[in-house]
mmCIF file of C-alpha atoms in Angstrom:
data_model
loop_
_atom_site.group_PDB
_atom_site.id
_atom_site.type_symbol
_atom_site.label_atom_id
_atom_site.label_comp_id
_atom_site.label_asym_id
_atom_site.label_seq_id
_atom_site.Cartn_x
_atom_site.Cartn_y
_atom_site.Cartn_z
ATOM 1 C CA ASP N 179 0.403 -0.134 0.082
ATOM 2 C CA GLN N 180 1.543 3.224 -1.042
ATOM 3 C CA SER N 181 0.681 5.933 -0.323
ATOM 4 C CA VAL N 182 0.883 9.199 -2.020
ATOM 5 C CA ARG N 183 3.267 12.035 0.048
ATOM 6 C CA TYR N 184 3.618 15.173 -0.302
ATOM 7 C CA LEU N 185 6.247 18.645 -0.179
ATOM 8 C CA THR N 186 6.547 20.694 2.190
ATOM 9 C CA ALA N 187 9.224 23.512 1.063
ATOM 10 C CA ARG N 188 9.808 27.347 1.765
ATOM 11 C CA TYR N 189 12.634 29.552 0.684
ATOM 12 C CA ARG N 190 14.836 30.766 2.970
ATOM 13 C CA PHE N 191 17.702 32.244 1.914
ATOM 14 C CA GLY N 192 18.978 34.976 0.042
ATOM 15 C CA PRO N 193 17.321 38.148 0.166
ATOM 16 C CA GLY N 194 14.401 38.259 2.356
ATOM 17 C CA GLU N 195 11.892 41.901 2.114
ATOM 18 C CA ASP N 196 14.550 43.677 0.708
ATOM 19 C CA ILE N 197 12.355 40.786 -3.295
ATOM 20 C CA LEU N 198 10.327 43.321 -2.374
ATOM 21 C CA GLU N 199 12.281 46.590 -4.035
ATOM 22 C CA PRO N 200 12.689 45.290 -7.936
ATOM 23 C CA LEU N 201 8.065 44.997 -7.562
ATOM 24 C CA GLU N 202 7.749 47.687 -5.980
ATOM 25 C CA ASP N 203 9.295 49.666 -8.569
ATOM 26 C CA GLY N 204 7.270 48.071 -11.327
ATOM 27 C CA LEU N 205 9.763 44.594 -12.046
ATOM 28 C CA SER N 206 8.540 41.365 -11.469
ATOM 29 C CA SER N 207 10.585 38.001 -9.346
ATOM 30 C CA ARG N 208 10.784 34.764 -10.086
ATOM 31 C CA ILE N 209 11.171 31.171 -7.736
ATOM 32 C CA ARG N 210 11.766 27.899 -8.820
ATOM 33 C CA PHE N 211 11.520 24.516 -7.049
ATOM 34 C CA THR N 212 13.462 21.261 -8.977
ATOM 35 C CA ILE N 213 12.949 18.445 -6.717
ATOM 36 C CA GLU N 214 14.796 15.273 -8.596
ATOM 37 C CA LEU N 215 13.953 11.889 -6.989
ATOM 38 C CA CYS N 216 17.076 10.332 -6.941
ATOM 39 C CA GLU N 217 19.274 6.254 -6.625
ATOM 40 C CA ARG N 218 21.721 5.502 -4.757
ATOM 41 C CA ARG N 219 23.972 4.161 -6.572
ATOM 42 C CA GLU N 220 26.375 1.917 -5.184
ATOM 43 C CA GLY N 221 29.834 -0.889 -5.362
ATOM 44 C CA LEU N 222 32.312 0.021 -8.179
ATOM 45 C CA PHE N 223 30.423 2.503 -9.694
ATOM 46 C CA ALA N 224 29.415 4.596 -6.519
ATOM 47 C CA PHE N 225 32.310 7.025 -7.507
ATOM 48 C CA LEU N 226 30.217 7.910 -10.672
ATOM 49 C CA GLY N 227 27.151 9.532 -8.610
ATOM 50 C CA ASP N 228 23.742 8.798 -8.089
ATOM 51 C CA PRO N 229 21.961 9.155 -11.364
ATOM 52 C CA VAL N 230 18.921 12.097 -11.538
ATOM 53 C CA VAL N 231 15.256 9.225 -12.508
ATOM 54 C CA ASN N 232 12.582 11.644 -12.248
ATOM 55 C CA GLU N 233 13.159 15.944 -12.102
ATOM 56 C CA GLU N 234 10.712 17.907 -11.684
ATOM 57 C CA ARG N 235 9.973 22.290 -11.444
ATOM 58 C CA VAL N 236 7.626 24.429 -10.072
ATOM 59 C CA GLU N 237 7.767 28.222 -11.291
ATOM 60 C CA TYR N 238 6.477 31.230 -9.090
ATOM 61 C CA ILE N 239 5.698 34.699 -10.431
ATOM 62 C CA GLY N 240 5.525 37.346 -7.716
ATOM 63 C CA TYR N 241 4.556 41.706 -9.847
ATOM 64 C CA ARG N 242 2.816 44.246 -7.530
ATOM 65 C CA ASP N 243 0.210 45.363 -9.548
ATOM 66 C CA PHE N 244 -0.125 49.437 -9.288
ATOM 67 C CA PHE N 245 -4.097 49.905 -10.246
ATOM 68 C CA ALA N 246 -5.536 46.888 -8.427
ATOM 69 C CA GLY N 247 -2.596 47.949 -5.199
ATOM 70 C CA VAL N 248 -2.363 44.154 -4.440
ATOM 71 C CA PHE N 249 1.031 41.440 -4.936
ATOM 72 C CA VAL N 250 0.068 39.700 -7.440
ATOM 73 C CA TRP N 251 1.113 35.262 -7.141
ATOM 74 C CA GLU N 252 1.540 33.142 -10.126
ATOM 75 C CA ASP N 253 2.051 29.855 -11.363
ATOM 76 C CA GLU N 254 3.102 27.953 -13.674
ATOM 77 C CA PHE N 255 -0.400 26.307 -13.950
ATOM 78 C CA GLY N 256 -2.775 29.153 -14.441
ATOM 79 C CA GLY N 257 -2.697 29.230 -10.566
ATOM 80 C CA ARG N 258 -2.957 33.650 -9.384
ATOM 81 C CA SER N 259 -3.438 35.209 -6.084
ATOM 82 C CA THR N 260 -2.873 38.591 -4.826
ATOM 83 C CA PHE N 261 -1.577 40.183 -1.107
ATOM 84 C CA ALA N 262 -2.764 43.567 0.332
ATOM 85 C CA SER N 263 -0.060 43.119 2.666
ATOM 86 C CA PRO N 264 3.414 42.430 1.099
ATOM 87 C CA ARG N 265 4.246 40.424 4.247
ATOM 88 C CA GLU N 266 1.562 37.740 3.203
ATOM 89 C CA PHE N 267 2.169 37.606 -0.765
ATOM 90 C CA LEU N 268 6.456 37.324 0.511
ATOM 91 C CA ASP N 269 5.293 33.808 2.952
ATOM 92 C CA ALA N 270 2.914 32.091 -0.541
ATOM 93 C CA PHE N 271 6.460 33.318 -2.936
ATOM 94 C CA ARG N 272 8.294 31.678 -0.824
ATOM 95 C CA THR N 273 6.705 28.525 0.181
ATOM 96 C CA LEU N 274 6.438 25.338 -2.004
ATOM 97 C CA THR N 275 3.070 23.933 -0.853
ATOM 98 C CA ARG N 276 2.161 20.273 -0.674
ATOM 99 C CA TYR N 277 3.728 19.079 -3.494
ATOM 100 C CA PRO N 278 3.106 15.370 -4.787
ATOM 101 C CA LEU N 279 6.820 13.737 -4.212
ATOM 102 C CA PRO N 280 7.810 11.987 -7.390
ATOM 103 C CA GLU N 281 7.989 7.390 -6.896
ATOM 104 C CA PRO N 282 9.912 5.200 -7.873
ATOM 105 C CA PRO N 283 9.834 2.708 -10.404
ATOM 106 C CA PRO N 284 6.987 -0.073 -9.799
ATOM 107 C CA GLY N 285 9.023 -2.495 -8.448
ATOM 108 C CA SER N 286 12.213 -1.081 -7.399
ATOM 109 C CA ASP N 287 13.621 -1.186 -3.393
ATOM 110 C CA HIS N 288 12.395 1.785 -2.169
ATOM 111 C CA GLU N 289 15.199 1.972 -0.032
ATOM 112 C CA ARG N 290 17.469 3.232 -3.019
ATOM 113 C CA PHE N 291 15.968 6.629 -3.984
ATOM 114 C CA TYR N 292 15.721 9.669 -1.797
ATOM 115 C CA ILE N 293 14.459 13.224 -3.046
ATOM 116 C CA ARG N 294 16.493 16.473 -3.319
ATOM 117 C CA VAL N 295 15.904 19.971 -3.940
ATOM 118 C CA ARG N 296 16.561 23.105 -4.795
ATOM 119 C CA VAL N 297 15.537 26.457 -4.747
ATOM 120 C CA ARG N 298 16.096 29.396 -7.526
ATOM 121 C CA ILE N 299 14.943 32.538 -7.286
ATOM 122 C CA ASN N 300 15.690 35.221 -10.062
ATOM 123 C CA GLN N 301 14.979 38.842 -7.411
ATOM 124 C CA VAL N 302 14.874 40.055 -10.989
ATOM 125 C CA GLU N 303 12.845 37.761 -14.569
ATOM 126 C CA LEU N 304 14.272 39.170 -17.780
ATOM 127 C CA THR N 305 13.087 38.684 -20.561
ATOM 128 C CA PRO N 306 15.699 37.233 -23.418
ATOM 129 C CA PRO N 307 17.263 38.838 -25.217
ATOM 130 C CA LEU N 308 18.365 40.627 -21.481
ATOM 131 C CA THR N 309 18.806 37.519 -19.873
ATOM 132 C CA LEU N 310 22.053 37.726 -21.749
ATOM 133 C CA ILE N 311 22.792 40.446 -18.961
ATOM 134 C CA TYR N 312 23.581 36.859 -16.437
ATOM 135 C CA LEU N 313 26.232 35.883 -18.461
ATOM 136 C CA ILE N 314 29.020 38.807 -16.794
ATOM 137 C CA SER N 315 27.181 39.404 -13.725
ATOM 138 C CA ARG N 316 24.001 37.044 -10.972
ATOM 139 C CA SER N 317 23.455 39.199 -9.563
ATOM 140 C CA GLY N 318 19.788 38.944 -8.036
ATOM 141 C CA ILE N 319 20.630 35.054 -7.860
ATOM 142 C CA TYR N 320 20.143 33.701 -5.738
ATOM 143 C CA GLU N 321 20.826 29.053 -5.456
ATOM 144 C CA SER N 322 21.139 26.997 -2.532
ATOM 145 C CA GLU N 323 22.447 23.670 -1.875
ATOM 146 C CA TRP N 324 20.547 20.041 -3.002
ATOM 147 C CA TYR N 325 18.687 19.880 0.011
ATOM 148 C CA THR N 326 17.952 15.957 0.977
ATOM 149 C CA VAL N 327 14.038 15.818 1.814
ATOM 150 C CA GLU N 328 14.307 12.854 5.545
ATOM 151 C CA ASP N 329 11.669 10.943 6.432
ATOM 152 C CA ARG N 330 11.322 9.080 2.701
#
């Protein structure tokens, strides 16, 4: 009997309240949660690292709607929420809530698999060709280390 497991992750590195500055200037920000299902490699080839079996990404865009006087949170699936409070917006923008974790292939030894997560934020979301700026400077881009999800 396998039940679905969920992940809730909160972004706690890089900018805090200063992430709101570009939004107040009329720009947007993007946050990406990358979730990977990995299989532990054992034996002679363990030095090659653990292969990624499945990778999924969830992205949110945040911006300020000056006409309505609210902060807007949008996800890639068409979800949209508005917040009058900057604090409530920040909490929603920086949190991935109840995301269903990928499962190992059927019939495999589940003990060999684990989930890891990385978070990346672009404080200012640029559109191509302006993204070429990132070749020169990574300012405003914050990326976490990989974190292993415990209690798999």
